[in-house]
Amino acid sequence: MLNKAQLIGRLTADPTMRYMPSGDPIATMTVATSRRWKDKSTGEKKEESEFHRVTFFGSLAKVAGDYLKKGSLVYIEGRIKTDSYEKNGEKRYSTGIVVEAMQMLGSKGDGQQAQRSEPEQASAQNDEWDDDGIPF
């Protein structure tokens, strides 16, 4: 069985840090990913975004808390986990990603910069597909 998630996206806010009774850190944040395409019928460029709740534990949580900021570009690899809880007597579910590996992308201070670096622009452009250019 395989339960693996891989994301490249930007943080929507600074990480939220908490600590377990043992003192081990936990960092939670939301990572936004987007997909771009050209509508075949209208030729209009379209985009959709997804927001993913991610949780870091232990030393990864400390690194995330110390170095990631709102707007940071990050690669995350982990597993999908669904938790259940009760709210107002009603059972609810929340699905997120438990991070097992992380790589910071972009330049130092990327979270504070409004402009993308050249490699990031190239990476973002790779997400834009022009169906007319595909030979099959």
PDB file of C-alpha atoms in Angstrom:
ATOM      1  CA  MET A   1       0.000   0.000   0.000  1.00  0.00           C
ATOM      2  CA  LEU A   2       1.167   3.519  -0.727  1.00  0.00           C
ATOM      3  CA  ASN A   3       0.102   6.742   0.967  1.00  0.00           C
ATOM      4  CA  LYS A   4       2.272   9.553  -0.381  1.00  0.00           C
ATOM      5  CA  ALA A   5       1.673  13.206  -1.166  1.00  0.00           C
ATOM      6  CA  GLN A   6       4.067  15.567  -2.930  1.00  0.00           C
ATOM      7  CA  LEU A   7       3.427  19.307  -3.163  1.00  0.00           C
ATOM      8  CA  ILE A   8       5.200  22.376  -4.418  1.00  0.00           C
ATOM      9  CA  GLY A   9       3.458  25.496  -3.245  1.00  0.00           C
ATOM     10  CA  ARG A  10       3.543  28.692  -1.228  1.00  0.00           C
ATOM     11  CA  LEU A  11       2.678  29.220   2.431  1.00  0.00           C
ATOM     12  CA  THR A  12      -0.484  31.268   2.904  1.00  0.00           C
ATOM     13  CA  ALA A  13       0.655  32.463   6.370  1.00  0.00           C
ATOM     14  CA  ASP A  14       3.541  32.085   8.793  1.00  0.00           C
ATOM     15  CA  PRO A  15       3.703  28.637  10.466  1.00  0.00           C
ATOM     16  CA  THR A  16       1.795  28.176  13.724  1.00  0.00           C
ATOM     17  CA  MET A  17       4.015  26.627  16.383  1.00  0.00           C
ATOM     18  CA  ARG A  18       2.807  24.477  19.291  1.00  0.00           C
ATOM     19  CA  TYR A  19       4.597  22.159  21.682  1.00  0.00           C
ATOM     20  CA  MET A  20       3.684  18.721  22.963  1.00  0.00           C
ATOM     21  CA  PRO A  21       3.905  18.073  26.744  1.00  0.00           C
ATOM     22  CA  SER A  22       7.306  16.449  26.049  1.00  0.00           C
ATOM     23  CA  GLY A  23       8.522  19.758  24.567  1.00  0.00           C
ATOM     24  CA  ASP A  24       8.648  18.430  20.991  1.00  0.00           C
ATOM     25  CA  PRO A  25       7.599  21.115  18.476  1.00  0.00           C
ATOM     26  CA  ILE A  26       4.661  20.880  16.061  1.00  0.00           C
ATOM     27  CA  ALA A  27       4.299  23.318  13.160  1.00  0.00           C
ATOM     28  CA  THR A  28       1.091  23.648  11.146  1.00  0.00           C
ATOM     29  CA  MET A  29       0.511  25.742   8.057  1.00  0.00           C
ATOM     30  CA  THR A  30      -1.440  25.927   4.832  1.00  0.00           C
ATOM     31  CA  VAL A  31       0.284  25.466   1.491  1.00  0.00           C
ATOM     32  CA  ALA A  32      -1.414  26.733  -1.664  1.00  0.00           C
ATOM     33  CA  THR A  33      -0.873  24.963  -4.972  1.00  0.00           C
ATOM     34  CA  SER A  34      -2.247  26.042  -8.314  1.00  0.00           C
ATOM     35  CA  ARG A  35      -2.797  24.651 -11.759  1.00  0.00           C
ATOM     36  CA  ARG A  36      -2.958  26.712 -14.953  1.00  0.00           C
ATOM     37  CA  TRP A  37      -4.318  25.770 -18.359  1.00  0.00           C
ATOM     38  CA  LYS A  38      -5.746  27.217 -21.545  1.00  0.00           C
ATOM     39  CA  ASP A  39      -9.435  26.489 -22.184  1.00  0.00           C
ATOM     40  CA  LYS A  40      -9.697  24.639 -25.513  1.00  0.00           C
ATOM     41  CA  SER A  41     -13.030  26.136 -26.515  1.00  0.00           C
ATOM     42  CA  THR A  42     -12.468  29.795 -25.550  1.00  0.00           C
ATOM     43  CA  GLY A  43      -8.666  30.082 -25.578  1.00  0.00           C
ATOM     44  CA  GLU A  44      -8.962  31.749 -22.176  1.00  0.00           C
ATOM     45  CA  LYS A  45      -6.211  31.128 -19.613  1.00  0.00           C
ATOM     46  CA  LYS A  46      -7.618  29.581 -16.432  1.00  0.00           C
ATOM     47  CA  GLU A  47      -6.248  28.807 -12.994  1.00  0.00           C
ATOM     48  CA  GLU A  48      -7.460  26.905  -9.957  1.00  0.00           C
ATOM     49  CA  SER A  49      -5.910  26.783  -6.495  1.00  0.00           C
ATOM     50  CA  GLU A  50      -5.997  24.166  -3.753  1.00  0.00           C
ATOM     51  CA  PHE A  51      -5.161  24.753  -0.106  1.00  0.00           C
ATOM     52  CA  HIS A  52      -3.494  21.970   1.889  1.00  0.00           C
ATOM     53  CA  ARG A  53      -3.154  21.786   5.686  1.00  0.00           C
ATOM     54  CA  VAL A  54       0.282  20.412   6.492  1.00  0.00           C
ATOM     55  CA  THR A  55       1.771  19.398   9.840  1.00  0.00           C
ATOM     56  CA  PHE A  56       5.444  19.063  10.761  1.00  0.00           C
ATOM     57  CA  PHE A  57       6.725  17.243  13.859  1.00  0.00           C
ATOM     58  CA  GLY A  58      10.048  17.232  15.709  1.00  0.00           C
ATOM     59  CA  SER A  59      13.174  18.626  14.049  1.00  0.00           C
ATOM     60  CA  LEU A  60      11.314  19.326  10.781  1.00  0.00           C
ATOM     61  CA  ALA A  61       8.833  21.450  12.774  1.00  0.00           C
ATOM     62  CA  LYS A  62      11.692  23.454  14.274  1.00  0.00           C
ATOM     63  CA  VAL A  63      13.223  24.091  10.842  1.00  0.00           C
ATOM     64  CA  ALA A  64       9.816  25.062   9.424  1.00  0.00           C
ATOM     65  CA  GLY A  65       9.147  27.443  12.309  1.00  0.00           C
ATOM     66  CA  ASP A  66      12.585  29.028  12.084  1.00  0.00           C
ATOM     67  CA  TYR A  67      12.875  29.453   8.309  1.00  0.00           C
ATOM     68  CA  LEU A  68       9.481  29.363   6.577  1.00  0.00           C
ATOM     69  CA  LYS A  69       7.376  32.502   6.285  1.00  0.00           C
ATOM     70  CA  LYS A  70       4.216  33.562   4.475  1.00  0.00           C
ATOM     71  CA  GLY A  71       4.886  33.340   0.730  1.00  0.00           C
ATOM     72  CA  SER A  72       7.798  30.879   1.040  1.00  0.00           C
ATOM     73  CA  LEU A  73       8.029  28.397  -1.817  1.00  0.00           C
ATOM     74  CA  VAL A  74       8.398  24.863  -0.482  1.00  0.00           C
ATOM     75  CA  TYR A  75       8.497  21.242  -1.636  1.00  0.00           C
ATOM     76  CA  ILE A  76       6.711  18.912   0.772  1.00  0.00           C
ATOM     77  CA  GLU A  77       6.584  15.149   0.813  1.00  0.00           C
ATOM     78  CA  GLY A  78       4.450  13.272   3.295  1.00  0.00           C
ATOM     79  CA  ARG A  79       1.432  11.110   3.929  1.00  0.00           C
ATOM     80  CA  ILE A  80      -2.272  11.923   3.877  1.00  0.00           C
ATOM     81  CA  LYS A  81      -4.008  11.624   7.247  1.00  0.00           C
ATOM     82  CA  THR A  82      -7.674  12.059   8.114  1.00  0.00           C
ATOM     83  CA  ASP A  83      -8.670  12.885  11.690  1.00  0.00           C
ATOM     84  CA  SER A  84     -12.165  12.883  13.150  1.00  0.00           C
ATOM     85  CA  TYR A  85     -13.565  15.116  15.879  1.00  0.00           C
ATOM     86  CA  GLU A  86     -16.912  16.238  17.276  1.00  0.00           C
ATOM     87  CA  LYS A  87     -18.259  19.761  17.028  1.00  0.00           C
ATOM     88  CA  ASN A  88     -21.683  20.645  18.425  1.00  0.00           C
ATOM     89  CA  GLY A  89     -22.454  16.924  18.742  1.00  0.00           C
ATOM     90  CA  GLU A  90     -21.734  16.321  15.059  1.00  0.00           C
ATOM     91  CA  LYS A  91     -18.857  14.123  13.853  1.00  0.00           C
ATOM     92  CA  ARG A  92     -16.543  15.941  11.455  1.00  0.00           C
ATOM     93  CA  TYR A  93     -13.451  15.000   9.495  1.00  0.00           C
ATOM     94  CA  SER A  94     -10.305  16.893   8.596  1.00  0.00           C
ATOM     95  CA  THR A  95      -7.761  15.707   6.034  1.00  0.00           C
ATOM     96  CA  GLY A  96      -4.210  16.994   5.934  1.00  0.00           C
ATOM     97  CA  ILE A  97      -0.648  16.011   5.177  1.00  0.00           C
ATOM     98  CA  VAL A  98       1.887  14.846   7.763  1.00  0.00           C
ATOM     99  CA  VAL A  99       5.242  16.045   6.446  1.00  0.00           C
ATOM    100  CA  GLU A 100       8.062  13.510   6.237  1.00  0.00           C
ATOM    101  CA  ALA A 101      10.473  15.550   4.065  1.00  0.00           C
ATOM    102  CA  MET A 102      10.700  19.207   3.117  1.00  0.00           C
ATOM    103  CA  GLN A 103      12.893  21.333   0.881  1.00  0.00           C
ATOM    104  CA  MET A 104      12.882  25.104   0.834  1.00  0.00           C
ATOM    105  CA  LEU A 105      12.793  26.439  -2.726  1.00  0.00           C
ATOM    106  CA  GLY A 106      13.431  29.916  -4.054  1.00  0.00           C
ATOM    107  CA  SER A 107      15.866  32.447  -2.673  1.00  0.00           C
ATOM    108  CA  LYS A 108      16.599  33.490   0.903  1.00  0.00           C
ATOM    109  CA  GLY A 109      13.828  35.779   2.121  1.00  0.00           C
ATOM    110  CA  ASP A 110      11.543  34.496  -0.651  1.00  0.00           C
ATOM    111  CA  GLY A 111       8.503  34.983   1.596  1.00  0.00           C
ATOM    112  CA  GLN A 112       9.030  38.733   1.710  1.00  0.00           C
ATOM    113  CA  GLN A 113       9.716  39.157  -2.002  1.00  0.00           C
ATOM    114  CA  ALA A 114       6.818  39.952  -4.273  1.00  0.00           C
ATOM    115  CA  GLN A 115       8.767  39.170  -7.446  1.00  0.00           C
ATOM    116  CA  ARG A 116       9.747  35.634  -8.435  1.00  0.00           C
ATOM    117  CA  SER A 117      13.310  34.707  -9.273  1.00  0.00           C
ATOM    118  CA  GLU A 118      14.110  33.567 -12.821  1.00  0.00           C
ATOM    119  CA  PRO A 119      14.152  29.781 -12.006  1.00  0.00           C
ATOM    120  CA  GLU A 120      10.814  30.117 -10.205  1.00  0.00           C
ATOM    121  CA  GLN A 121       9.300  31.863 -13.221  1.00  0.00           C
ATOM    122  CA  ALA A 122      10.488  29.026 -15.439  1.00  0.00           C
ATOM    123  CA  SER A 123       9.027  26.489 -13.017  1.00  0.00           C
ATOM    124  CA  ALA A 124       5.704  28.334 -12.940  1.00  0.00           C
ATOM    125  CA  GLN A 125       5.639  28.500 -16.728  1.00  0.00           C
ATOM    126  CA  ASN A 126       6.035  24.726 -16.911  1.00  0.00           C
ATOM    127  CA  ASP A 127       2.611  24.485 -15.259  1.00  0.00           C
ATOM    128  CA  GLU A 128       0.989  26.359 -18.138  1.00  0.00           C
ATOM    129  CA  TRP A 129      -0.050  23.949 -20.862  1.00  0.00           C
ATOM    130  CA  ASP A 130      -0.990  25.011 -24.331  1.00  0.00           C
ATOM    131  CA  ASP A 131      -2.998  22.061 -25.680  1.00  0.00           C
ATOM    132  CA  ASP A 132      -2.371  23.253 -29.253  1.00  0.00           C
ATOM    133  CA  GLY A 133       1.346  22.502 -28.820  1.00  0.00           C
ATOM    134  CA  ILE A 134       0.861  18.857 -27.751  1.00  0.00           C
ATOM    135  CA  PRO A 135       1.493  16.490 -30.704  1.00  0.00           C
ATOM    136  CA  PHE A 136      -1.011  13.812 -29.624  1.00  0.00           C
TER     137      PHE A 136
END
